Short mmCIF file of C-alpha atoms and ligand atoms in Angstrom, two decimals:
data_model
loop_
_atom_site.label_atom_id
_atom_site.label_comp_id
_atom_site.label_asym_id
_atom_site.label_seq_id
_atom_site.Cartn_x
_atom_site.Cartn_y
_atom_site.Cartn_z
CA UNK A 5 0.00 0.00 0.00
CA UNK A 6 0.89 3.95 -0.29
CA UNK A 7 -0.73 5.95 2.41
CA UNK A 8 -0.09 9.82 3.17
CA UNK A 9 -0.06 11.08 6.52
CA UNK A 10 -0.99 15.18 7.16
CA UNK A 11 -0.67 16.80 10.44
CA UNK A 12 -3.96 19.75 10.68
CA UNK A 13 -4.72 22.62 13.07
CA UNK A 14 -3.04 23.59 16.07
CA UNK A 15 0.51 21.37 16.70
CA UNK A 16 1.39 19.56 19.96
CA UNK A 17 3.91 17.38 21.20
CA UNK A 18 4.44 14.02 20.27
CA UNK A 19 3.20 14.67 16.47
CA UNK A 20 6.42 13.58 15.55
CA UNK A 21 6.35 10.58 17.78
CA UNK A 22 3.23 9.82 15.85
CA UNK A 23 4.55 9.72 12.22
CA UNK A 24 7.46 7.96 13.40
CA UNK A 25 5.32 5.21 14.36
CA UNK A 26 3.44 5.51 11.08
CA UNK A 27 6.37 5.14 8.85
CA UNK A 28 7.92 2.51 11.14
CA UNK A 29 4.82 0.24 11.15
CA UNK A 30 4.00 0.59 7.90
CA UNK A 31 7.64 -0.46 6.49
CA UNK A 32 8.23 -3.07 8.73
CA UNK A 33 5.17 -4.82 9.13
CA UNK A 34 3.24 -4.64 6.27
CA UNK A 35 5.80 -3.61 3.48
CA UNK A 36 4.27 -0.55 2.39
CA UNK A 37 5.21 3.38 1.48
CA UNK A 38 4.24 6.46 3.29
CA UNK A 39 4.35 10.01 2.08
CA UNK A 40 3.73 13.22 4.45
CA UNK A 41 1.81 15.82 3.15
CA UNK A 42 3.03 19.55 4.26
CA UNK A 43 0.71 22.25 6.22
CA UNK A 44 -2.24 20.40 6.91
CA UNK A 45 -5.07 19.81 4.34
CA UNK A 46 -2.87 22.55 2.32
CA UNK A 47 -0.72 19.48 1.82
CA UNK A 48 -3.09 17.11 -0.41
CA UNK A 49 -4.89 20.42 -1.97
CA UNK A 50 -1.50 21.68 -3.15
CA UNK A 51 0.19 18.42 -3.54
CA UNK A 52 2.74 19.71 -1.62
CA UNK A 53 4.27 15.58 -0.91
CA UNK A 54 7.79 14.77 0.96
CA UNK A 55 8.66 10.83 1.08
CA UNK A 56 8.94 9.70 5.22
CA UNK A 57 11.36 7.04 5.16
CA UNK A 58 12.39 4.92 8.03
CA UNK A 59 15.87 6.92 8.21
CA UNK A 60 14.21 9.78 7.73
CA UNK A 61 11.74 9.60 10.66
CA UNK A 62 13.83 7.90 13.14
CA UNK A 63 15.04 9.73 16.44
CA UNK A 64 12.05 11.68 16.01
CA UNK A 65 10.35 10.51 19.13
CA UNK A 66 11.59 13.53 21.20
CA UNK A 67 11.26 16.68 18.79
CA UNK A 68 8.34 18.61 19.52
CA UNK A 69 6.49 20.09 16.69
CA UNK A 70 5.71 18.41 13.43
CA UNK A 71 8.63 17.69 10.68
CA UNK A 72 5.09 18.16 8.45
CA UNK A 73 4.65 21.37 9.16
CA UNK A 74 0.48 22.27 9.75
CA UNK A 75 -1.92 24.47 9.31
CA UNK A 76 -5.76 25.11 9.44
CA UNK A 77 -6.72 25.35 5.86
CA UNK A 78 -10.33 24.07 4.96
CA UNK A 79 -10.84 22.24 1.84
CA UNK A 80 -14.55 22.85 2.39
CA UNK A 81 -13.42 26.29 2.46
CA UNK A 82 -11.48 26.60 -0.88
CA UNK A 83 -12.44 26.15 -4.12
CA UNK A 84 -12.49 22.58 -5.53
CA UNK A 85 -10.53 22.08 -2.14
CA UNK A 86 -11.88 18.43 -1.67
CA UNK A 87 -12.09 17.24 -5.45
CA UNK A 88 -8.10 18.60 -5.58
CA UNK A 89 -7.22 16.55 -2.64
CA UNK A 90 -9.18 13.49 -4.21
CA UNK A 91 -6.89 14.24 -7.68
CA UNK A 92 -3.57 14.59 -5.32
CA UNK A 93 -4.17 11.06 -3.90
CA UNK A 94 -4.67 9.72 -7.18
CA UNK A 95 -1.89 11.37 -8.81
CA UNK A 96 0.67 10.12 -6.22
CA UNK A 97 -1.23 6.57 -6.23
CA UNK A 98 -2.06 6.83 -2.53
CA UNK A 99 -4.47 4.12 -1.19
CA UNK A 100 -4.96 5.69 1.82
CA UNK A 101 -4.59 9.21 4.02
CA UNK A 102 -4.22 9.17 7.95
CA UNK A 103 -5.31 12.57 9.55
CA UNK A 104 -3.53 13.68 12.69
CA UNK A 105 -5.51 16.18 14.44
CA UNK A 106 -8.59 17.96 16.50
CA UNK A 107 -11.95 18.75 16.03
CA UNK A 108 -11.71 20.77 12.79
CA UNK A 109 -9.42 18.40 11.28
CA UNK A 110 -11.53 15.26 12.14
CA UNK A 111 -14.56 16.78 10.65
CA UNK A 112 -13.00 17.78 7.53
CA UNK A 113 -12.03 13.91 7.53
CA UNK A 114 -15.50 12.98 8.16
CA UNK A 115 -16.73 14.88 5.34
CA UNK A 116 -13.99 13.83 2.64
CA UNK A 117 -14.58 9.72 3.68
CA UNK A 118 -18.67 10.65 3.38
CA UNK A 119 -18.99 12.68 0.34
CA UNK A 120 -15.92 12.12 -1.45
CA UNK A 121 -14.98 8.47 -0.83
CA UNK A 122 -11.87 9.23 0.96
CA UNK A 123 -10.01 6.13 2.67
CA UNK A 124 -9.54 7.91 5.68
CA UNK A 125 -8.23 7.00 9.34
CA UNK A 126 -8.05 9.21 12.06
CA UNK A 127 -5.40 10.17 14.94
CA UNK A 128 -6.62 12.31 17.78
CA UNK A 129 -4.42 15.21 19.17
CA UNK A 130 -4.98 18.09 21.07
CA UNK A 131 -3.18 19.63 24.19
CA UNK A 132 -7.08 20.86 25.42
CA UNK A 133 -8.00 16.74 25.67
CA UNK A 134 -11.44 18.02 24.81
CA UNK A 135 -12.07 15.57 21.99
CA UNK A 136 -14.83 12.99 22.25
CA UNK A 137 -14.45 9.06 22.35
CA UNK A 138 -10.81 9.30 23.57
CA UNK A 139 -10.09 9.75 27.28
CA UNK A 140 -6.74 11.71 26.25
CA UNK A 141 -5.35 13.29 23.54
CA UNK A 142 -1.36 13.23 23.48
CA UNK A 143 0.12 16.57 24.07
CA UNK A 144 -2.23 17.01 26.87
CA UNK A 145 -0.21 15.43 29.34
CA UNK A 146 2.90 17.52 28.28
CA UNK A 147 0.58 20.82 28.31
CA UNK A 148 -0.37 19.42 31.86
CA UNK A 149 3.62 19.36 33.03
CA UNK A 150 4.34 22.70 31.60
CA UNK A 151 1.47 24.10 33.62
CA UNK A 152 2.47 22.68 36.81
CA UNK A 153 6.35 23.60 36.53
CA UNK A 154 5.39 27.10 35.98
CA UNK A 155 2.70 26.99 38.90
CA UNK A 156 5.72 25.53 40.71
CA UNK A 157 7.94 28.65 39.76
CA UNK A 158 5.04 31.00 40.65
CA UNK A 159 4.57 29.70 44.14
CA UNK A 160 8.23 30.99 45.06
CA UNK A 161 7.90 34.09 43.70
CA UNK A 162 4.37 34.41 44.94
CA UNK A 163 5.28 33.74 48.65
CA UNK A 164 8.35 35.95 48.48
CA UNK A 165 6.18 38.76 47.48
CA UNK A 166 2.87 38.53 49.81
CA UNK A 167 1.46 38.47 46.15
CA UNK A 168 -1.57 36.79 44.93
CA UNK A 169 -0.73 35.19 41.02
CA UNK A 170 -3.14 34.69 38.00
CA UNK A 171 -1.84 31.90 35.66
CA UNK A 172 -3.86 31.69 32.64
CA UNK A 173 -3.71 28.72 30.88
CA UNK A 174 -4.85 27.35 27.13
CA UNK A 175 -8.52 25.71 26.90
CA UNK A 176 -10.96 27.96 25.17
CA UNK A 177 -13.77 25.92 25.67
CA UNK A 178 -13.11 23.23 28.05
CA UNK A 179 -10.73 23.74 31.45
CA UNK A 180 -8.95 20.30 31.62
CA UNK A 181 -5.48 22.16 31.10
CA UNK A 182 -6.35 24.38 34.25
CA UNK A 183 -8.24 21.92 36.04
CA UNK A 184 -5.10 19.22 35.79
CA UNK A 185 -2.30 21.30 36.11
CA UNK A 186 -4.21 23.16 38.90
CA UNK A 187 -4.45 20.49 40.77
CA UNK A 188 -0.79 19.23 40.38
CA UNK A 189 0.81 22.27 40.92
CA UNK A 190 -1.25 23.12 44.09
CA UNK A 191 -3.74 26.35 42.80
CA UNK A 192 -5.62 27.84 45.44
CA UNK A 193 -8.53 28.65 43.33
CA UNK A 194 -9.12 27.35 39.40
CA UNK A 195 -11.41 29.17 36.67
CA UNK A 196 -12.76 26.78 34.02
CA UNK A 197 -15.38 27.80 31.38
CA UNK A 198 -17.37 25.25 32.41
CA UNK A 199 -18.01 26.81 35.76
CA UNK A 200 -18.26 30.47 35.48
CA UNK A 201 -17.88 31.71 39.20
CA UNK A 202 -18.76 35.45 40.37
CA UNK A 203 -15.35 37.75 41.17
CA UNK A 204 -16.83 38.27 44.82
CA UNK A 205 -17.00 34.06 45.47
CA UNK A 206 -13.20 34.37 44.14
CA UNK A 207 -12.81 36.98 46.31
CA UNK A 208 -13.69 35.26 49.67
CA UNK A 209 -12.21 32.48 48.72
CA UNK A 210 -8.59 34.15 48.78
CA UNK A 211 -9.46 36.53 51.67
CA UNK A 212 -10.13 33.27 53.59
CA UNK A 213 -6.78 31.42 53.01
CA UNK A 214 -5.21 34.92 54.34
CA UNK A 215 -6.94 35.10 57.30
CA UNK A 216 -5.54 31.29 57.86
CA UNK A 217 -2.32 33.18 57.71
CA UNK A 218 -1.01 32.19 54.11
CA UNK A 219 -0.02 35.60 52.39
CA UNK A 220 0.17 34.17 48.94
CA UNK A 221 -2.38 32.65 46.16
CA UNK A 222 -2.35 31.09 43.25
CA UNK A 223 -5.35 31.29 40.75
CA UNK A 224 -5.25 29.00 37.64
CA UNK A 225 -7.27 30.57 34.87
CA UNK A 226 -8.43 28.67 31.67
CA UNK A 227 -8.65 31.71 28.60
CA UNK A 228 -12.06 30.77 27.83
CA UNK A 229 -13.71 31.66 31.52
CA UNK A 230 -15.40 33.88 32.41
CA UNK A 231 -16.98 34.84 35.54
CA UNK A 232 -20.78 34.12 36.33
CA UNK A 233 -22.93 37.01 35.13
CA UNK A 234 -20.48 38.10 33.12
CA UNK A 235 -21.25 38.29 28.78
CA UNK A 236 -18.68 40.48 28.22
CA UNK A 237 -15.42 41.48 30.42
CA UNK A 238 -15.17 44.81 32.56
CA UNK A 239 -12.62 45.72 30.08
CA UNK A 240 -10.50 44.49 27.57
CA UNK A 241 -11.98 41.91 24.57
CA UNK A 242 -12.58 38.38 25.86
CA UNK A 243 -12.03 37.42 22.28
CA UNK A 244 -9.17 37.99 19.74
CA UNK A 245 -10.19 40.37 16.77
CA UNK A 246 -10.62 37.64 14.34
CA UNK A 247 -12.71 36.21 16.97
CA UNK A 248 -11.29 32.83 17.25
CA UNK A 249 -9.49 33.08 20.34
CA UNK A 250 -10.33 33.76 23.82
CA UNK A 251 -7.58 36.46 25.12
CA UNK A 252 -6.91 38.54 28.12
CA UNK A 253 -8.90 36.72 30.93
CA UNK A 254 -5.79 36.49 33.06
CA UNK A 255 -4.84 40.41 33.32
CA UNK A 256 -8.57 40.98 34.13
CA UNK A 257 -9.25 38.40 36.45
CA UNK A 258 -6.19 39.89 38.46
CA UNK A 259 -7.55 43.32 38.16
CA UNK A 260 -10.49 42.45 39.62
CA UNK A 261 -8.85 40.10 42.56
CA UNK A 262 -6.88 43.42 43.34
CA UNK A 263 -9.74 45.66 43.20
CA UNK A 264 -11.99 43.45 45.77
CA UNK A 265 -9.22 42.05 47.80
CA UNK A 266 -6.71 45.04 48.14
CA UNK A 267 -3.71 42.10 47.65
CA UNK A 268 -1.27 43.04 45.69
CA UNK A 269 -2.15 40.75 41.75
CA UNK A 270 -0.23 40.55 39.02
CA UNK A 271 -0.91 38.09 35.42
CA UNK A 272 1.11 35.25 33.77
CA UNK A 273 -0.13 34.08 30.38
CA UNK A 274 1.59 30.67 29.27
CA UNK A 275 0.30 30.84 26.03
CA UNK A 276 2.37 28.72 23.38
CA UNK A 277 5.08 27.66 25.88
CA UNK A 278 2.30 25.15 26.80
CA UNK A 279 2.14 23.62 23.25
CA UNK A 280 6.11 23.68 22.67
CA UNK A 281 9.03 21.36 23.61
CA UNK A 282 9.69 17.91 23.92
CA UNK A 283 6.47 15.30 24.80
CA UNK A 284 6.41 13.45 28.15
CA UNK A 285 6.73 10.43 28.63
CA UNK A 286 3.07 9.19 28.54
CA UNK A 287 2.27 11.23 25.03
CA UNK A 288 5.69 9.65 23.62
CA UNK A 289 4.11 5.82 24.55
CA UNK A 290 0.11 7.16 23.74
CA UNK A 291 1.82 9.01 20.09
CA UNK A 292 3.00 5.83 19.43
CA UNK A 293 0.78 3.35 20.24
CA UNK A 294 -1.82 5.51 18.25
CA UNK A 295 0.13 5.74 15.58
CA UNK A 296 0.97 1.85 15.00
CA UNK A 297 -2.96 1.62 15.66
CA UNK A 298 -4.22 3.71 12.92
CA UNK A 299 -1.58 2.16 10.43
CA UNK A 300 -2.84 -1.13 10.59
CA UNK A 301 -6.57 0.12 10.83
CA UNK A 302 -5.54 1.43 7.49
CA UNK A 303 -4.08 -1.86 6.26
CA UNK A 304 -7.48 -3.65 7.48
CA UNK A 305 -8.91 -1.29 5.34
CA UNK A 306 -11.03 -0.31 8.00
CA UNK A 307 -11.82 3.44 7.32
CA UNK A 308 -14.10 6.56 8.39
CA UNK A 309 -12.09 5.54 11.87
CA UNK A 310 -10.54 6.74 14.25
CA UNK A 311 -7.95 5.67 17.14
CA UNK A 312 -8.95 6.09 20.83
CA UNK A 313 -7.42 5.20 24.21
CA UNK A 314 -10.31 4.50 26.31
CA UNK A 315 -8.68 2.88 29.88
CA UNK A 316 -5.94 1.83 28.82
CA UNK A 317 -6.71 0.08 25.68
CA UNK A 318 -6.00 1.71 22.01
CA UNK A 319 -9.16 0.79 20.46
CA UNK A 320 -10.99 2.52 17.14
CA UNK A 321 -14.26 4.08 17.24
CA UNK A 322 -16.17 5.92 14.11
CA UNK A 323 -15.01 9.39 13.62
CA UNK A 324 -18.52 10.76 14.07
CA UNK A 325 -18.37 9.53 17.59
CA UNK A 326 -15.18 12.41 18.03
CA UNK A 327 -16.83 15.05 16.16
CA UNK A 328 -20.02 17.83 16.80
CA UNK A 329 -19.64 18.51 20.77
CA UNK A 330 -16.44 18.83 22.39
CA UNK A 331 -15.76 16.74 25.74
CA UNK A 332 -15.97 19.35 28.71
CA UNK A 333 -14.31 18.89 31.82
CA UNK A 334 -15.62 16.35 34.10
CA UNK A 335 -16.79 17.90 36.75
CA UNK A 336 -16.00 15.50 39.52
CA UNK A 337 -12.49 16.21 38.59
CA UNK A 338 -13.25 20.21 39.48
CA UNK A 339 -14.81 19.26 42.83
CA UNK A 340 -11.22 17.76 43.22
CA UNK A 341 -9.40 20.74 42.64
CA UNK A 342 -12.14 22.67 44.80
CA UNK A 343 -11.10 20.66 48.23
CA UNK A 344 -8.14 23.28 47.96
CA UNK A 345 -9.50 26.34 47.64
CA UNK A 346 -9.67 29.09 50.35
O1 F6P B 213 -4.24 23.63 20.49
C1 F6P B 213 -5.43 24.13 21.04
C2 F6P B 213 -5.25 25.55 21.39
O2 F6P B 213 -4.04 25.58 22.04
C3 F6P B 213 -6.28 26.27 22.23
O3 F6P B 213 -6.22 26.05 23.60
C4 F6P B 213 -6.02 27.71 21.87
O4 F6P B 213 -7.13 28.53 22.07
C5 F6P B 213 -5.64 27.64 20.45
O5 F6P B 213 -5.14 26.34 20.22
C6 F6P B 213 -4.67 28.68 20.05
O6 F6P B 213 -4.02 28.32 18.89
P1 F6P B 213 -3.38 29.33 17.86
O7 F6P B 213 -2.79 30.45 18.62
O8 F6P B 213 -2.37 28.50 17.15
O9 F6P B 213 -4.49 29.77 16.96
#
């Protein structure tokens, strides 16, 4: 077989891990040829082709990033976009595509298998984990350890200072990044979109773990809260002019926690740092095992699917299982995080 692998939307850790496993799983095990398309769906709609050979991928499993490059170019947004990618995959005799990505990514998979008779497999990645069917997403767990180190860092600085520290982390629309790394590096109070909480409840909350005698807090903020009541912010746009990202939640949150508190606040943002760097452990093994698991879905001929660790088994469930609602933070896990505020 020839299959083509493309790397779509935002990039996380342990991409790289991912087409290494491809290429080495396809060679070995079931003598076949892989090609990596470049920037996304850009890749197939351009042709834009590089060959992934086994000494070409190897010690890859480390290197953030993606050697593919990515991008979030719609086919279903260009013209002739999915009837060029159809003529790419015929022109460079590809049996097969494997789609490494999130929500938008999947879909667009979803629709090219449906309408346009794509053979299409699908590998889930996201550092939000907010994808459906899987119960992670690799780069999540790296995201998570970023988080925590720099909660770590903040907690010295904090304490030195008698200050109280707003760390706003990635996750527009779900809070597992904050919720996680909140709890493992020890927040005193964690803002989720899920939850939206009113700036007096914060407030008190803080106030209280002063009076206990600590003179330092941490708050973990995910950019897409807000607080209860709240449509728009005080001040400042909650969204990014394009309007695709959430932005600035952190430097108002600690506005506001100065304002009703009178403790000296001041606002991290982590921003990419959390989607940089080398993959953990756990999305190195997860990367891979995903990625041997999708290559011999593909050789099964077992499309429209996608790969899924659900406990700990890799198993494959239909992509329209992933797709349409995103997987919000479980809320049992918040009550965990909640023991430790105030
Ligand atoms: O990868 C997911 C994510 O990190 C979101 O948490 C974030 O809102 C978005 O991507 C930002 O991505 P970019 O800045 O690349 O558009």
């Amino acid at each position: 077989m020839r299959l083509g692998i493309l790397t779509g939307g935002g990039d996380c850790p342990g991409l790289n891990a991912v087409v290494r496993a491809i290429v080495r799983r396809s060679v070995m095990e079931h003598g076949s040829e892989v090609v990596g398309f470049l920037e996304g769906w850009r890749g197939p709609m351009e042709s834009m082709v590089m060959p992934l050979t086994l000494q070409g991928t190897g010690g890859l499993i480390h290197r953030g990033g993606t050697i593919l490059r990515t991008s979030r170019s719609n086919p279903f947004k260009t013209e002739r976009g999915p009837e060029k990618i159809m003529e790419t995959m015929e022109k460079h005799r590809l049996d097969a595509l494997i789609a490494v990505g999130g929500e938008e990514t999947l879909e667009i998979a979803d629709a090219m298998g449906t309408k346009h008779g794509l053979n299409v497999v699908c590998i889930p990645k996201t550092i939000d984990n907010d994808l459906n069917a899987t119960d992670f997403t690799f780069g999540f767990d790296t995201a998570v350890n970023v988080v925590m180190e720099a909660i770590d860092r903040l907690h010295t600085t904090a304490e030195s200072h008698n200050r109280v520290l707003v760390c706003e982390v990635m996750g527009g629309n779900a809070g597992w990044i904050a919720c996680y790394g909140g709890i493992a590096g020890g927040a005193d109070f964690v803002l989720v979109p899920e939850k939206p909480i009113k700036i007096k409840d914060i407030a008190e909350s803080i106030k209280k773990r002063h009076a206990r005698g600590r003179d330092y807090s941490i708050v973990v903020v995910a950019e897409g809260a807000r607080l209860e009541g709240e449509e728009k912010p005080a001040e400042g746009p909650l969204r990014s002019a394009n309007g695709q990202k959430p932005t600035g939640v952190g430097e108002r949150l600690a506005n506001l926690i100065e304002q009703e508190t009178g403790y000296e606040t001041r606002a991290t943002v982590l921003g990419h740092i959390q989607r940089g760097g080398s993959p953990t452990a756990f999305d190195r093994v997860l990367a891979t095992r995903f990625g041997v698991k999708a290559t011999d879905l593909v050789h099964e001929k077992k499309f429209g699917r996608m790969v899924a660790l659900q406990g700990n088994q890799v198993v494959d469930v239909a992509i329209s299982e992933a797709i349409g609602s995103l997987k919000t933070l479980d809320m049992n896990l918040y009550g965990v995080a909640e023991v430790f505020f105030s």
